[in-house]
GROMACS .gro file of C-alpha atoms in nm:
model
  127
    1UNK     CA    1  -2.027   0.188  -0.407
    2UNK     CA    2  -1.691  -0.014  -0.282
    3UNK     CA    3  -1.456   0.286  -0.380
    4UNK     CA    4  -1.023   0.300  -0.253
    5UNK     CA    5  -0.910   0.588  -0.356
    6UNK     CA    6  -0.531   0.636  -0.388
    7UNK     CA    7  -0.357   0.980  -0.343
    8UNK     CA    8  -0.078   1.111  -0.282
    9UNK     CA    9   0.182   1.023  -0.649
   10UNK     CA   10   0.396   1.241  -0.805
   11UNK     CA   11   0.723   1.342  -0.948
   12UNK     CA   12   1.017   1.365  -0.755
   13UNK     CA   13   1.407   1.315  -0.717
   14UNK     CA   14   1.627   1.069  -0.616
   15UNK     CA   15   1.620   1.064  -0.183
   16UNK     CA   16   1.317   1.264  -0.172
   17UNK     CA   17   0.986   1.159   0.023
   18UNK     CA   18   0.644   1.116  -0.029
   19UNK     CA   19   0.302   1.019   0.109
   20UNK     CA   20   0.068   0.788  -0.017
   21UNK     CA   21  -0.296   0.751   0.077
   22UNK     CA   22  -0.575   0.521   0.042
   23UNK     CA   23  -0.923   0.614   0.103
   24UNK     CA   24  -1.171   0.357   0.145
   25UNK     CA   25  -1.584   0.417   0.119
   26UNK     CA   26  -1.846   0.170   0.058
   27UNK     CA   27  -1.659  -0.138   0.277
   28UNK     CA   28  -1.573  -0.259   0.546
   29UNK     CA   29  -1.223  -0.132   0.651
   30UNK     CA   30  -1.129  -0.167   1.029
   31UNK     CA   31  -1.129  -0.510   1.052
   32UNK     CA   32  -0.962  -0.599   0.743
   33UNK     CA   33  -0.553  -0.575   0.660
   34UNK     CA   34  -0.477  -0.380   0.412
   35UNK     CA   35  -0.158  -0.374   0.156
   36UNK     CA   36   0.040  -0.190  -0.103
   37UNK     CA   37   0.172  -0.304  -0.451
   38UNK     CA   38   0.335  -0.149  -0.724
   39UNK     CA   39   0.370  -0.215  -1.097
   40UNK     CA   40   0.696  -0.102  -1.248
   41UNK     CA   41   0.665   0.011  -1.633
   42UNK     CA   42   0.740  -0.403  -1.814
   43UNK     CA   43   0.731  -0.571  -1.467
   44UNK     CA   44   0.476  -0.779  -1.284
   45UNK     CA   45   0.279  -0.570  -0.997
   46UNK     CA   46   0.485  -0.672  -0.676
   47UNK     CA   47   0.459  -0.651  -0.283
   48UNK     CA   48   0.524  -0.338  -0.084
   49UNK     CA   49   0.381  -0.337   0.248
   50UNK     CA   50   0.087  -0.478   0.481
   51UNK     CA   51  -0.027  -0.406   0.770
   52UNK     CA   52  -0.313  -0.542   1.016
   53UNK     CA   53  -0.632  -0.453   1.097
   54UNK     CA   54  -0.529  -0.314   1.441
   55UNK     CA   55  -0.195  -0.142   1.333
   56UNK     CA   56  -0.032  -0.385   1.558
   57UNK     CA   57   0.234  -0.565   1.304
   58UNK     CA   58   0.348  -0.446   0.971
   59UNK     CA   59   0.554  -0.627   0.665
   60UNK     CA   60   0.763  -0.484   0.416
   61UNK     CA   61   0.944  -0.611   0.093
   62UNK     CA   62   1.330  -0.668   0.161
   63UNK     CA   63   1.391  -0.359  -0.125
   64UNK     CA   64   1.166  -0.072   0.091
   65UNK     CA   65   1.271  -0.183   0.456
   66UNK     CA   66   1.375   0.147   0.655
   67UNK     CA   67   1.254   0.344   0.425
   68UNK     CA   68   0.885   0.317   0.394
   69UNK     CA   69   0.631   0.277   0.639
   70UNK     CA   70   0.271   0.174   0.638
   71UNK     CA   71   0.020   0.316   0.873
   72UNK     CA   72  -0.374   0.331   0.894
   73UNK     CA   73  -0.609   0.536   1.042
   74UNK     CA   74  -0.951   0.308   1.099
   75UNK     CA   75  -1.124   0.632   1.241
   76UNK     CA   76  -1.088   0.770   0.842
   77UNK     CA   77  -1.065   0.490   0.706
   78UNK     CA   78  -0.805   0.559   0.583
   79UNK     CA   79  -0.415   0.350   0.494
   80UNK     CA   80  -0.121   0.547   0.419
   81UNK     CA   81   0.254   0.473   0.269
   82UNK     CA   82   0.554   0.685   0.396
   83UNK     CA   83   0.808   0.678   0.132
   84UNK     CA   84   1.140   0.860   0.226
   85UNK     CA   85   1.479   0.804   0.018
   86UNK     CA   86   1.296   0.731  -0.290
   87UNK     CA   87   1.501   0.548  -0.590
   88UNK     CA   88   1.489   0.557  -0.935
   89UNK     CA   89   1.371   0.171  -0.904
   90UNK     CA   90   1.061   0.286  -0.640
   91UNK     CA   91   0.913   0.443  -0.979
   92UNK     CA   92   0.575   0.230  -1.045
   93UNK     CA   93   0.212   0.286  -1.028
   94UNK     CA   94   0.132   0.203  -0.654
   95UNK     CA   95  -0.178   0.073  -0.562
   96UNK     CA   96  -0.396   0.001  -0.246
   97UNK     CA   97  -0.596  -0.321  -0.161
   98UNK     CA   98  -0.804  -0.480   0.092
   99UNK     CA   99  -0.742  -0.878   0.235
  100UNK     CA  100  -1.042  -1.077   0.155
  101UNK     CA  101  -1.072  -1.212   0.502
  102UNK     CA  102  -1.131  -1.035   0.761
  103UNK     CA  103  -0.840  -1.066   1.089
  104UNK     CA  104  -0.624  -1.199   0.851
  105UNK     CA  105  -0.277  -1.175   0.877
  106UNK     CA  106  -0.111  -1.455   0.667
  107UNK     CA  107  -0.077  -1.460   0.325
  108UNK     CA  108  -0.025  -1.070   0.276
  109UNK     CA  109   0.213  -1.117  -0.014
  110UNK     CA  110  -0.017  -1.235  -0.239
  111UNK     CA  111  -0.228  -1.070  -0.482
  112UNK     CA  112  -0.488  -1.313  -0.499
  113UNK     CA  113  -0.573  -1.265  -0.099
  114UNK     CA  114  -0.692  -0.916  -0.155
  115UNK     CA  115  -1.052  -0.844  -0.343
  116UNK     CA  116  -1.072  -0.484  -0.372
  117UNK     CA  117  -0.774  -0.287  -0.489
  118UNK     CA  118  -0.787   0.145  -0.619
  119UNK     CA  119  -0.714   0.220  -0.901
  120UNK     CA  120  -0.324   0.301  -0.857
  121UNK     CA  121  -0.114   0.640  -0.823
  122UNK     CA  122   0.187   0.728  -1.001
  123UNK     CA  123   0.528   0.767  -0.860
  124UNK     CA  124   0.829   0.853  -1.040
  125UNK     CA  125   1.153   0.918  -0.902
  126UNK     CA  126   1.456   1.112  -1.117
  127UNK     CA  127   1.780   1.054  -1.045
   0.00000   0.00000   0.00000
């Protein structure tokens, strides 16, 4: 069973942190990029963050640069999202997803280049 399992969401206030992370089981995960999205309450899911299959390069959305960063652990499988200096506007469901391709790096903002995604975490942020 193809399971990623996102943890991590919660409530917190304005310039406080958090720690996302995405469990995978039932896939392959070391040799695939992974990537976070969120979904704002009314908005279209958007881009956070990708990062490669070897941890070697990373990108970010313009809005989270130097202030979240993406990591993975392949030995648990496991991809994580440091959020410091949260916003009111980082409030969204955020959600984890694999690239369909395997040692792909292009095409990370996309949506449509990942096929398994969890089922989304909740952060909210109070100002």
């Amino acid at each position: 069973q193809v399971q990623l399992v996102e943890s991590g969401g919660g409530l917190v206030q304005a310039g406080g942190s958090l720690r996302l992370s995405c469990a995978a089981s039932g896939l392959t995960f070391s040799v695939y990029a992974m990537g976070w999205f969120r979904q704002a309450p009314g908005k279209a899911r958007e881009f956070v963050a990708t990062i490669a299959w070897n941890a070697v390069s990373t990108l970010y959305t313009d809005s989270v640069k130097g202030r979240f960063t993406i990591s993975r652990d392949n030995a648990k499988n496991t991809v994580y999202l440091q959020m410091n200096s949260l916003k009111p506007e980082d409030t969204a469901v955020y959600y984890c997803a694999r690239r369909s391709t395997p040692m792909t790096w292009t095409g990370g903002l996309k949506e449509g280049n990942y096929d398994y995604w969890g089922q989304g975490t909740q952060v909210t942020v109070s100002s």
